[in-house]
Amino acid sequence: KNLEENPRMSGIAHACGFVGQTFRGDCFVGRVYDDTEDEWRRIDFSLEDVRADAPWVLATKKQRSNRSSSDMGALANMAGMKNAGNINSSAM
């Protein structure tokens, strides 16, 4: 598919330190709580949470500053994705 770039999602990724990463088409961002035992639930994710100065964005950017730009590809490989630049619903 030749989907248009999603500038909002790409901007969030860039603010988090994933410079050069682009996202295309519709994207979903959410937050969950998982105690790695038996509790898993969705948590509110407000418009304030998508600001470039949101605490989670700043923390992620700080973590990213010590990593390479290829980490997103490494993460995709760990998840079993064959082409991280072309993920679609059938790959999930």
mmCIF file of N, CA, C and O in Angstrom:
data_model
loop_
_atom_site.group_PDB
_atom_site.id
_atom_site.type_symbol
_atom_site.label_atom_id
_atom_site.label_comp_id
_atom_site.label_asym_id
_atom_site.label_seq_id
_atom_site.Cartn_x
_atom_site.Cartn_y
_atom_site.Cartn_z
ATOM 1 N N LYS A 1 0.844 -1.187 0.000
ATOM 2 C CA LYS A 1 0.000 0.000 0.000
ATOM 3 C C LYS A 1 0.879 1.237 0.000
ATOM 4 O O LYS A 1 1.903 1.273 0.676
ATOM 5 N N ASN A 2 0.444 2.224 -0.676
ATOM 6 C CA ASN A 2 1.175 3.482 -0.725
ATOM 7 C C ASN A 2 0.418 4.516 0.114
ATOM 8 O O ASN A 2 -0.151 5.461 -0.412
ATOM 9 N N LEU A 3 0.415 4.310 1.422
ATOM 10 C CA LEU A 3 -0.323 5.178 2.320
ATOM 11 C C LEU A 3 0.429 6.475 2.572
ATOM 12 O O LEU A 3 1.660 6.513 2.552
ATOM 13 N N GLU A 4 -0.328 7.534 2.829
ATOM 14 C CA GLU A 4 0.284 8.823 3.142
ATOM 15 C C GLU A 4 0.975 8.758 4.493
ATOM 16 O O GLU A 4 0.545 8.032 5.392
ATOM 17 N N GLU A 5 2.038 9.551 4.629
ATOM 18 C CA GLU A 5 2.729 9.620 5.907
ATOM 19 C C GLU A 5 1.786 10.210 6.953
ATOM 20 O O GLU A 5 0.992 11.096 6.666
ATOM 21 N N ASN A 6 1.871 9.681 8.156
ATOM 22 C CA ASN A 6 1.091 10.181 9.283
ATOM 23 C C ASN A 6 2.005 11.126 10.071
ATOM 24 O O ASN A 6 2.803 10.679 10.891
ATOM 25 N N PRO A 7 1.910 12.441 9.810
ATOM 26 C CA PRO A 7 2.842 13.386 10.433
ATOM 27 C C PRO A 7 2.695 13.463 11.951
ATOM 28 O O PRO A 7 3.685 13.689 12.654
ATOM 29 N N ARG A 8 1.509 13.240 12.468
ATOM 30 C CA ARG A 8 1.320 13.297 13.922
ATOM 31 C C ARG A 8 2.062 12.150 14.608
ATOM 32 O O ARG A 8 2.811 12.337 15.558
ATOM 33 N N MET A 9 1.895 10.937 14.086
ATOM 34 C CA MET A 9 2.566 9.787 14.690
ATOM 35 C C MET A 9 4.074 9.857 14.470
ATOM 36 O O MET A 9 4.858 9.543 15.369
ATOM 37 N N SER A 10 4.489 10.272 13.286
ATOM 38 C CA SER A 10 5.916 10.425 13.019
ATOM 39 C C SER A 10 6.517 11.469 13.960
ATOM 40 O O SER A 10 7.635 11.295 14.459
ATOM 41 N N GLY A 11 5.774 12.545 14.237
ATOM 42 C CA GLY A 11 6.239 13.583 15.156
ATOM 43 C C GLY A 11 6.403 13.066 16.576
ATOM 44 O O GLY A 11 7.353 13.422 17.277
ATOM 45 N N ILE A 12 5.480 12.211 17.007
ATOM 46 C CA ILE A 12 5.589 11.608 18.347
ATOM 47 C C ILE A 12 6.840 10.743 18.408
ATOM 48 O O ILE A 12 7.613 10.811 19.370
ATOM 49 N N ALA A 13 7.063 9.944 17.383
ATOM 50 C CA ALA A 13 8.253 9.091 17.346
ATOM 51 C C ALA A 13 9.524 9.931 17.367
ATOM 52 O O ALA A 13 10.473 9.613 18.092
ATOM 53 N N HIS A 14 9.544 11.000 16.598
ATOM 54 C CA HIS A 14 10.731 11.875 16.571
ATOM 55 C C HIS A 14 10.957 12.511 17.932
ATOM 56 O O HIS A 14 12.103 12.588 18.398
ATOM 57 N N ALA A 15 9.881 12.959 18.590
ATOM 58 C CA ALA A 15 10.007 13.572 19.917
ATOM 59 C C ALA A 15 10.553 12.572 20.932
ATOM 60 O O ALA A 15 11.234 12.957 21.882
ATOM 61 N N CYS A 16 10.276 11.289 20.712
ATOM 62 C CA CYS A 16 10.757 10.233 21.614
ATOM 63 C C CYS A 16 12.194 9.812 21.304
ATOM 64 O O CYS A 16 12.747 8.956 21.985
ATOM 65 N N GLY A 17 12.787 10.402 20.272
ATOM 66 C CA GLY A 17 14.162 10.079 19.943
ATOM 67 C C GLY A 17 14.328 9.107 18.798
ATOM 68 O O GLY A 17 15.435 8.694 18.487
ATOM 69 N N PHE A 18 13.245 8.719 18.152
ATOM 70 C CA PHE A 18 13.313 7.831 16.995
ATOM 71 C C PHE A 18 13.412 8.687 15.736
ATOM 72 O O PHE A 18 12.513 8.708 14.890
ATOM 73 N N VAL A 19 14.503 9.427 15.612
ATOM 74 C CA VAL A 19 14.703 10.349 14.495
ATOM 75 C C VAL A 19 14.809 9.557 13.203
ATOM 76 O O VAL A 19 15.473 8.529 13.144
ATOM 77 N N GLY A 20 14.121 10.028 12.193
ATOM 78 C CA GLY A 20 14.169 9.365 10.897
ATOM 79 C C GLY A 20 13.102 8.306 10.699
ATOM 80 O O GLY A 20 12.937 7.799 9.600
ATOM 81 N N GLN A 21 12.374 7.957 11.740
ATOM 82 C CA GLN A 21 11.302 6.971 11.610
ATOM 83 C C GLN A 21 10.038 7.668 11.113
ATOM 84 O O GLN A 21 9.698 8.741 11.585
ATOM 85 N N THR A 22 9.377 7.069 10.158
ATOM 86 C CA THR A 22 8.115 7.609 9.682
ATOM 87 C C THR A 22 7.043 6.529 9.777
ATOM 88 O O THR A 22 7.329 5.337 9.698
ATOM 89 N N PHE A 23 5.834 6.975 9.961
ATOM 90 C CA PHE A 23 4.681 6.083 10.034
ATOM 91 C C PHE A 23 3.706 6.489 8.951
ATOM 92 O O PHE A 23 3.549 7.664 8.652
ATOM 93 N N ARG A 24 3.042 5.515 8.385
ATOM 94 C CA ARG A 24 2.080 5.770 7.313
ATOM 95 C C ARG A 24 0.718 5.220 7.691
ATOM 96 O O ARG A 24 0.622 4.210 8.364
ATOM 97 N N GLY A 25 -0.304 5.911 7.244
ATOM 98 C CA GLY A 25 -1.668 5.468 7.496
ATOM 99 C C GLY A 25 -2.111 5.735 8.918
ATOM 100 O O GLY A 25 -1.498 6.499 9.658
ATOM 101 N N ASP A 26 -3.200 5.100 9.307
ATOM 102 C CA ASP A 26 -3.767 5.274 10.636
ATOM 103 C C ASP A 26 -2.892 4.604 11.684
ATOM 104 O O ASP A 26 -2.324 3.539 11.443
ATOM 105 N N CYS A 27 -2.792 5.226 12.845
ATOM 106 C CA CYS A 27 -2.013 4.685 13.962
ATOM 107 C C CYS A 27 -2.839 4.771 15.230
ATOM 108 O O CYS A 27 -3.690 5.647 15.369
ATOM 109 N N PHE A 28 -2.584 3.876 16.140
ATOM 110 C CA PHE A 28 -3.255 3.858 17.436
ATOM 111 C C PHE A 28 -2.189 3.938 18.513
ATOM 112 O O PHE A 28 -1.213 3.213 18.480
ATOM 113 N N VAL A 29 -2.374 4.851 19.451
ATOM 114 C CA VAL A 29 -1.462 4.986 20.582
ATOM 115 C C VAL A 29 -2.290 4.770 21.840
ATOM 116 O O VAL A 29 -3.383 5.310 21.979
ATOM 117 N N GLY A 30 -1.783 3.975 22.739
ATOM 118 C CA GLY A 30 -2.514 3.711 23.972
ATOM 119 C C GLY A 30 -1.576 3.431 25.114
ATOM 120 O O GLY A 30 -0.358 3.390 24.958
ATOM 121 N N ARG A 31 -2.148 3.240 26.264
ATOM 122 C CA ARG A 31 -1.378 2.940 27.466
ATOM 123 C C ARG A 31 -2.063 1.793 28.181
ATOM 124 O O ARG A 31 -3.283 1.733 28.257
ATOM 125 N N VAL A 32 -1.251 0.887 28.703
ATOM 126 C CA VAL A 32 -1.789 -0.241 29.455
ATOM 127 C C VAL A 32 -1.000 -0.430 30.739
ATOM 128 O O VAL A 32 0.139 0.008 30.857
ATOM 129 N N TYR A 33 -1.628 -1.083 31.675
ATOM 130 C CA TYR A 33 -0.956 -1.525 32.893
ATOM 131 C C TYR A 33 -0.885 -3.038 32.832
ATOM 132 O O TYR A 33 -1.869 -3.707 32.551
ATOM 133 N N ASP A 34 0.306 -3.583 33.078
ATOM 134 C CA ASP A 34 0.495 -5.025 33.071
ATOM 135 C C ASP A 34 1.444 -5.365 34.212
ATOM 136 O O ASP A 34 2.592 -4.945 34.218
ATOM 137 N N ASP A 35 0.948 -6.119 35.183
ATOM 138 C CA ASP A 35 1.804 -6.472 36.327
ATOM 139 C C ASP A 35 2.593 -7.762 36.067
ATOM 140 O O ASP A 35 3.236 -8.285 36.973
ATOM 141 N N THR A 36 2.567 -8.252 34.833
ATOM 142 C CA THR A 36 3.216 -9.490 34.385
ATOM 143 C C THR A 36 2.717 -10.730 35.123
ATOM 144 O O THR A 36 3.315 -11.783 35.026
ATOM 145 N N GLU A 37 1.655 -10.593 35.862
ATOM 146 C CA GLU A 37 1.045 -11.735 36.552
ATOM 147 C C GLU A 37 -0.327 -11.983 35.945
ATOM 148 O O GLU A 37 -0.434 -12.651 34.947
ATOM 149 N N ASP A 38 -1.346 -11.370 36.551
ATOM 150 C CA ASP A 38 -2.702 -11.614 36.067
ATOM 151 C C ASP A 38 -3.485 -10.347 35.752
ATOM 152 O O ASP A 38 -4.581 -10.421 35.237
ATOM 153 N N GLU A 39 -2.919 -9.188 36.035
ATOM 154 C CA GLU A 39 -3.664 -7.950 35.782
ATOM 155 C C GLU A 39 -3.162 -7.255 34.528
ATOM 156 O O GLU A 39 -1.962 -7.045 34.358
ATOM 157 N N TRP A 40 -4.102 -6.936 33.644
ATOM 158 C CA TRP A 40 -3.822 -6.175 32.432
ATOM 159 C C TRP A 40 -5.036 -5.306 32.184
ATOM 160 O O TRP A 40 -6.166 -5.784 32.174
ATOM 161 N N ARG A 41 -4.798 -4.012 32.011
ATOM 162 C CA ARG A 41 -5.924 -3.110 31.736
ATOM 163 C C ARG A 41 -5.454 -1.891 30.974
ATOM 164 O O ARG A 41 -4.300 -1.496 31.057
ATOM 165 N N ARG A 42 -6.365 -1.329 30.223
ATOM 166 C CA ARG A 42 -6.085 -0.072 29.528
ATOM 167 C C ARG A 42 -6.160 1.082 30.518
ATOM 168 O O ARG A 42 -6.971 1.058 31.439
ATOM 169 N N ILE A 43 -5.326 2.078 30.291
ATOM 170 C CA ILE A 43 -5.303 3.270 31.133
ATOM 171 C C ILE A 43 -5.541 4.474 30.227
ATOM 172 O O ILE A 43 -5.090 4.495 29.080
ATOM 173 N N ASP A 44 -6.219 5.490 30.759
ATOM 174 C CA ASP A 44 -6.481 6.694 29.975
ATOM 175 C C ASP A 44 -5.197 7.258 29.374
ATOM 176 O O ASP A 44 -4.149 7.292 30.023
ATOM 177 N N PHE A 45 -5.288 7.682 28.141
ATOM 178 C CA PHE A 45 -4.187 8.321 27.430
ATOM 179 C C PHE A 45 -4.766 9.607 26.872
ATOM 180 O O PHE A 45 -5.490 9.595 25.887
ATOM 181 N N SER A 46 -4.469 10.713 27.522
ATOM 182 C CA SER A 46 -5.107 11.980 27.181
ATOM 183 C C SER A 46 -4.330 12.745 26.114
ATOM 184 O O SER A 46 -3.195 12.389 25.768
ATOM 185 N N LEU A 47 -4.912 13.812 25.638
ATOM 186 C CA LEU A 47 -4.251 14.673 24.672
ATOM 187 C C LEU A 47 -2.971 15.262 25.264
ATOM 188 O O LEU A 47 -1.977 15.436 24.559
ATOM 189 N N GLU A 48 -2.960 15.530 26.554
ATOM 190 C CA GLU A 48 -1.756 16.029 27.224
ATOM 191 C C GLU A 48 -0.602 15.028 27.133
ATOM 192 O O GLU A 48 0.562 15.416 27.128
ATOM 193 N N ASP A 49 -0.936 13.748 27.063
ATOM 194 C CA ASP A 49 0.083 12.703 26.999
ATOM 195 C C ASP A 49 0.812 12.654 25.659
ATOM 196 O O ASP A 49 1.823 11.986 25.531
ATOM 197 N N VAL A 50 0.289 13.351 24.652
ATOM 198 C CA VAL A 50 0.920 13.329 23.336
ATOM 199 C C VAL A 50 1.740 14.586 23.073
ATOM 200 O O VAL A 50 2.227 14.778 21.975
ATOM 201 N N ARG A 51 1.931 15.389 24.090
ATOM 202 C CA ARG A 51 2.749 16.589 23.940
ATOM 203 C C ARG A 51 4.231 16.201 23.921
ATOM 204 O O ARG A 51 4.617 15.208 24.538
ATOM 205 N N ALA A 52 5.024 17.010 23.241
ATOM 206 C CA ALA A 52 6.459 16.739 23.149
ATOM 207 C C ALA A 52 7.152 16.827 24.501
ATOM 208 O O ALA A 52 8.220 16.263 24.691
ATOM 209 N N ASP A 53 6.522 17.522 25.469
ATOM 210 C CA ASP A 53 7.129 17.637 26.798
ATOM 211 C C ASP A 53 6.440 16.760 27.846
ATOM 212 O O ASP A 53 6.653 16.931 29.039
ATOM 213 N N ALA A 54 5.656 15.793 27.395
ATOM 214 C CA ALA A 54 5.021 14.851 28.323
ATOM 215 C C ALA A 54 6.110 14.020 29.006
ATOM 216 O O ALA A 54 7.117 13.679 28.377
ATOM 217 N N PRO A 55 5.941 13.698 30.278
ATOM 218 C CA PRO A 55 6.977 12.954 31.007
ATOM 219 C C PRO A 55 7.433 11.666 30.320
ATOM 220 O O PRO A 55 8.627 11.381 30.260
ATOM 221 N N TRP A 56 6.504 10.882 29.775
ATOM 222 C CA TRP A 56 6.904 9.627 29.132
ATOM 223 C C TRP A 56 7.701 9.879 27.856
ATOM 224 O O TRP A 56 8.613 9.115 27.525
ATOM 225 N N VAL A 57 7.380 10.968 27.135
ATOM 226 C CA VAL A 57 8.116 11.307 25.919
ATOM 227 C C VAL A 57 9.549 11.691 26.280
ATOM 228 O O VAL A 57 10.511 11.228 25.667
ATOM 229 N N LEU A 58 9.703 12.550 27.301
ATOM 230 C CA LEU A 58 11.032 12.969 27.730
ATOM 231 C C LEU A 58 11.861 11.792 28.247
ATOM 232 O O LEU A 58 13.056 11.696 27.951
ATOM 233 N N ALA A 59 11.219 10.897 28.998
ATOM 234 C CA ALA A 59 11.931 9.723 29.522
ATOM 235 C C ALA A 59 12.382 8.811 28.378
ATOM 236 O O ALA A 59 13.502 8.290 28.386
ATOM 237 N N THR A 60 11.523 8.627 27.382
ATOM 238 C CA THR A 60 11.863 7.788 26.240
ATOM 239 C C THR A 60 13.004 8.407 25.439
ATOM 240 O O THR A 60 13.936 7.726 25.032
ATOM 241 N N LYS A 61 12.932 9.720 25.249
ATOM 242 C CA LYS A 61 13.993 10.409 24.512
ATOM 243 C C LYS A 61 15.333 10.257 25.236
ATOM 244 O O LYS A 61 16.366 10.025 24.605
ATOM 245 N N LYS A 62 15.305 10.355 26.560
ATOM 246 C CA LYS A 62 16.532 10.199 27.348
ATOM 247 C C LYS A 62 17.091 8.785 27.184
ATOM 248 O O LYS A 62 18.285 8.592 26.990
ATOM 249 N N GLN A 63 16.217 7.782 27.255
ATOM 250 C CA GLN A 63 16.654 6.399 27.059
ATOM 251 C C GLN A 63 17.224 6.203 25.659
ATOM 252 O O GLN A 63 18.224 5.521 25.473
ATOM 253 N N ARG A 64 16.573 6.798 24.661
ATOM 254 C CA ARG A 64 17.000 6.661 23.269
ATOM 255 C C ARG A 64 18.355 7.311 23.023
ATOM 256 O O ARG A 64 19.081 6.895 22.129
ATOM 257 N N SER A 65 18.705 8.324 23.792
ATOM 258 C CA SER A 65 19.957 9.040 23.540
ATOM 259 C C SER A 65 21.177 8.137 23.706
ATOM 260 O O SER A 65 22.244 8.430 23.179
ATOM 261 N N ASN A 66 21.010 7.020 24.391
ATOM 262 C CA ASN A 66 22.108 6.070 24.591
ATOM 263 C C ASN A 66 22.022 4.863 23.675
ATOM 264 O O ASN A 66 22.733 3.894 23.873
ATOM 265 N N ARG A 67 21.159 4.908 22.675
ATOM 266 C CA ARG A 67 20.967 3.757 21.784
ATOM 267 C C ARG A 67 21.187 4.159 20.335
ATOM 268 O O ARG A 67 21.207 5.325 19.995
ATOM 269 N N SER A 68 21.277 3.159 19.483
ATOM 270 C CA SER A 68 21.487 3.421 18.060
ATOM 271 C C SER A 68 20.153 3.576 17.333
ATOM 272 O O SER A 68 19.109 3.148 17.812
ATOM 273 N N SER A 69 20.230 4.152 16.152
ATOM 274 C CA SER A 69 19.021 4.385 15.367
ATOM 275 C C SER A 69 18.433 3.091 14.816
ATOM 276 O O SER A 69 17.323 3.082 14.312
ATOM 277 N N SER A 70 19.170 1.982 14.879
ATOM 278 C CA SER A 70 18.671 0.720 14.337
ATOM 279 C C SER A 70 17.882 -0.084 15.369
ATOM 280 O O SER A 70 17.453 -1.188 15.083
ATOM 281 N N ASP A 71 17.694 0.450 16.574
ATOM 282 C CA ASP A 71 16.994 -0.301 17.613
ATOM 283 C C ASP A 71 15.565 -0.639 17.227
ATOM 284 O O ASP A 71 15.037 -1.645 17.654
ATOM 285 N N MET A 72 14.911 0.214 16.452
ATOM 286 C CA MET A 72 13.541 -0.074 16.056
ATOM 287 C C MET A 72 13.521 -1.343 15.199
ATOM 288 O O MET A 72 12.638 -2.175 15.327
ATOM 289 N N GLY A 73 14.520 -1.500 14.339
ATOM 290 C CA GLY A 73 14.624 -2.716 13.541
ATOM 291 C C GLY A 73 14.891 -3.924 14.408
ATOM 292 O O GLY A 73 14.344 -4.998 14.175
ATOM 293 N N ALA A 74 15.738 -3.765 15.431
ATOM 294 C CA ALA A 74 16.033 -4.862 16.348
ATOM 295 C C ALA A 74 14.771 -5.265 17.105
ATOM 296 O O ALA A 74 14.507 -6.450 17.294
ATOM 297 N N LEU A 75 13.987 -4.276 17.521
ATOM 298 C CA LEU A 75 12.731 -4.560 18.213
ATOM 299 C C LEU A 75 11.787 -5.327 17.289
ATOM 300 O O LEU A 75 11.149 -6.293 17.695
ATOM 301 N N ALA A 76 11.703 -4.902 16.038
ATOM 302 C CA ALA A 76 10.838 -5.587 15.073
ATOM 303 C C ALA A 76 11.295 -7.026 14.865
ATOM 304 O O ALA A 76 10.478 -7.941 14.781
ATOM 305 N N ASN A 77 12.613 -7.234 14.803
ATOM 306 C CA ASN A 77 13.136 -8.597 14.649
ATOM 307 C C ASN A 77 12.766 -9.462 15.839
ATOM 308 O O ASN A 77 12.399 -10.625 15.686
ATOM 309 N N MET A 78 12.848 -8.897 17.054
ATOM 310 C CA MET A 78 12.481 -9.653 18.253
ATOM 311 C C MET A 78 11.005 -10.028 18.223
ATOM 312 O O MET A 78 10.618 -11.066 18.732
ATOM 313 N N ALA A 79 10.176 -9.155 17.614
ATOM 314 C CA ALA A 79 8.745 -9.426 17.533
ATOM 315 C C ALA A 79 8.400 -10.330 16.362
ATOM 316 O O ALA A 79 7.240 -10.653 16.138
ATOM 317 N N GLY A 80 9.405 -10.713 15.583
ATOM 318 C CA GLY A 80 9.173 -11.601 14.460
ATOM 319 C C GLY A 80 8.704 -10.910 13.196
ATOM 320 O O GLY A 80 8.189 -11.545 12.283
ATOM 321 N N MET A 81 8.904 -9.592 13.110
ATOM 322 C CA MET A 81 8.496 -8.852 11.923
ATOM 323 C C MET A 81 9.590 -8.976 10.875
ATOM 324 O O MET A 81 10.755 -8.791 11.166
ATOM 325 N N LYS A 82 9.209 -9.271 9.637
ATOM 326 C CA LYS A 82 10.199 -9.440 8.575
ATOM 327 C C LYS A 82 10.602 -8.116 7.949
ATOM 328 O O LYS A 82 11.713 -7.955 7.481
ATOM 329 N N ASN A 83 9.711 -7.140 7.914
ATOM 330 C CA ASN A 83 9.998 -5.854 7.294
ATOM 331 C C ASN A 83 9.350 -4.762 8.124
ATOM 332 O O ASN A 83 8.209 -4.405 7.912
ATOM 333 N N ALA A 84 10.104 -4.233 9.086
ATOM 334 C CA ALA A 84 9.535 -3.249 10.014
ATOM 335 C C ALA A 84 9.046 -2.002 9.321
ATOM 336 O O ALA A 84 8.190 -1.300 9.826
ATOM 337 N N GLY A 85 9.563 -1.709 8.149
ATOM 338 C CA GLY A 85 9.117 -0.523 7.409
ATOM 339 C C GLY A 85 7.805 -0.743 6.700
ATOM 340 O O GLY A 85 7.236 0.180 6.158
ATOM 341 N N ASN A 86 7.301 -1.964 6.697
ATOM 342 C CA ASN A 86 6.083 -2.271 5.966
ATOM 343 C C ASN A 86 5.219 -3.219 6.784
ATOM 344 O O ASN A 86 4.937 -4.329 6.367
ATOM 345 N N ILE A 87 4.808 -2.767 7.949
ATOM 346 C CA ILE A 87 3.988 -3.593 8.834
ATOM 347 C C ILE A 87 2.517 -3.372 8.484
ATOM 348 O O ILE A 87 2.075 -2.254 8.317
ATOM 349 N N ASN A 88 1.775 -4.455 8.368
ATOM 350 C CA ASN A 88 0.336 -4.333 8.134
ATOM 351 C C ASN A 88 -0.391 -5.294 9.060
ATOM 352 O O ASN A 88 0.233 -6.077 9.776
ATOM 353 N N SER A 89 -1.686 -5.245 9.040
ATOM 354 C CA SER A 89 -2.460 -6.029 10.000
ATOM 355 C C SER A 89 -2.253 -7.533 9.847
ATOM 356 O O SER A 89 -2.358 -8.269 10.806
ATOM 357 N N SER A 90 -1.921 -8.002 8.656
ATOM 358 C CA SER A 90 -1.704 -9.433 8.479
ATOM 359 C C SER A 90 -0.410 -9.887 9.130
ATOM 360 O O SER A 90 -0.222 -11.070 9.382
ATOM 361 N N ALA A 91 0.498 -8.948 9.427
ATOM 362 C CA ALA A 91 1.759 -9.314 10.085
ATOM 363 C C ALA A 91 1.595 -9.443 11.585
ATOM 364 O O ALA A 91 2.480 -9.939 12.264
ATOM 365 N N MET A 92 0.499 -8.985 12.117
ATOM 366 C CA MET A 92 0.293 -8.994 13.565
ATOM 367 C C MET A 92 -0.272 -10.296 14.042
ATOM 368 O O MET A 92 -0.904 -11.030 13.628
#
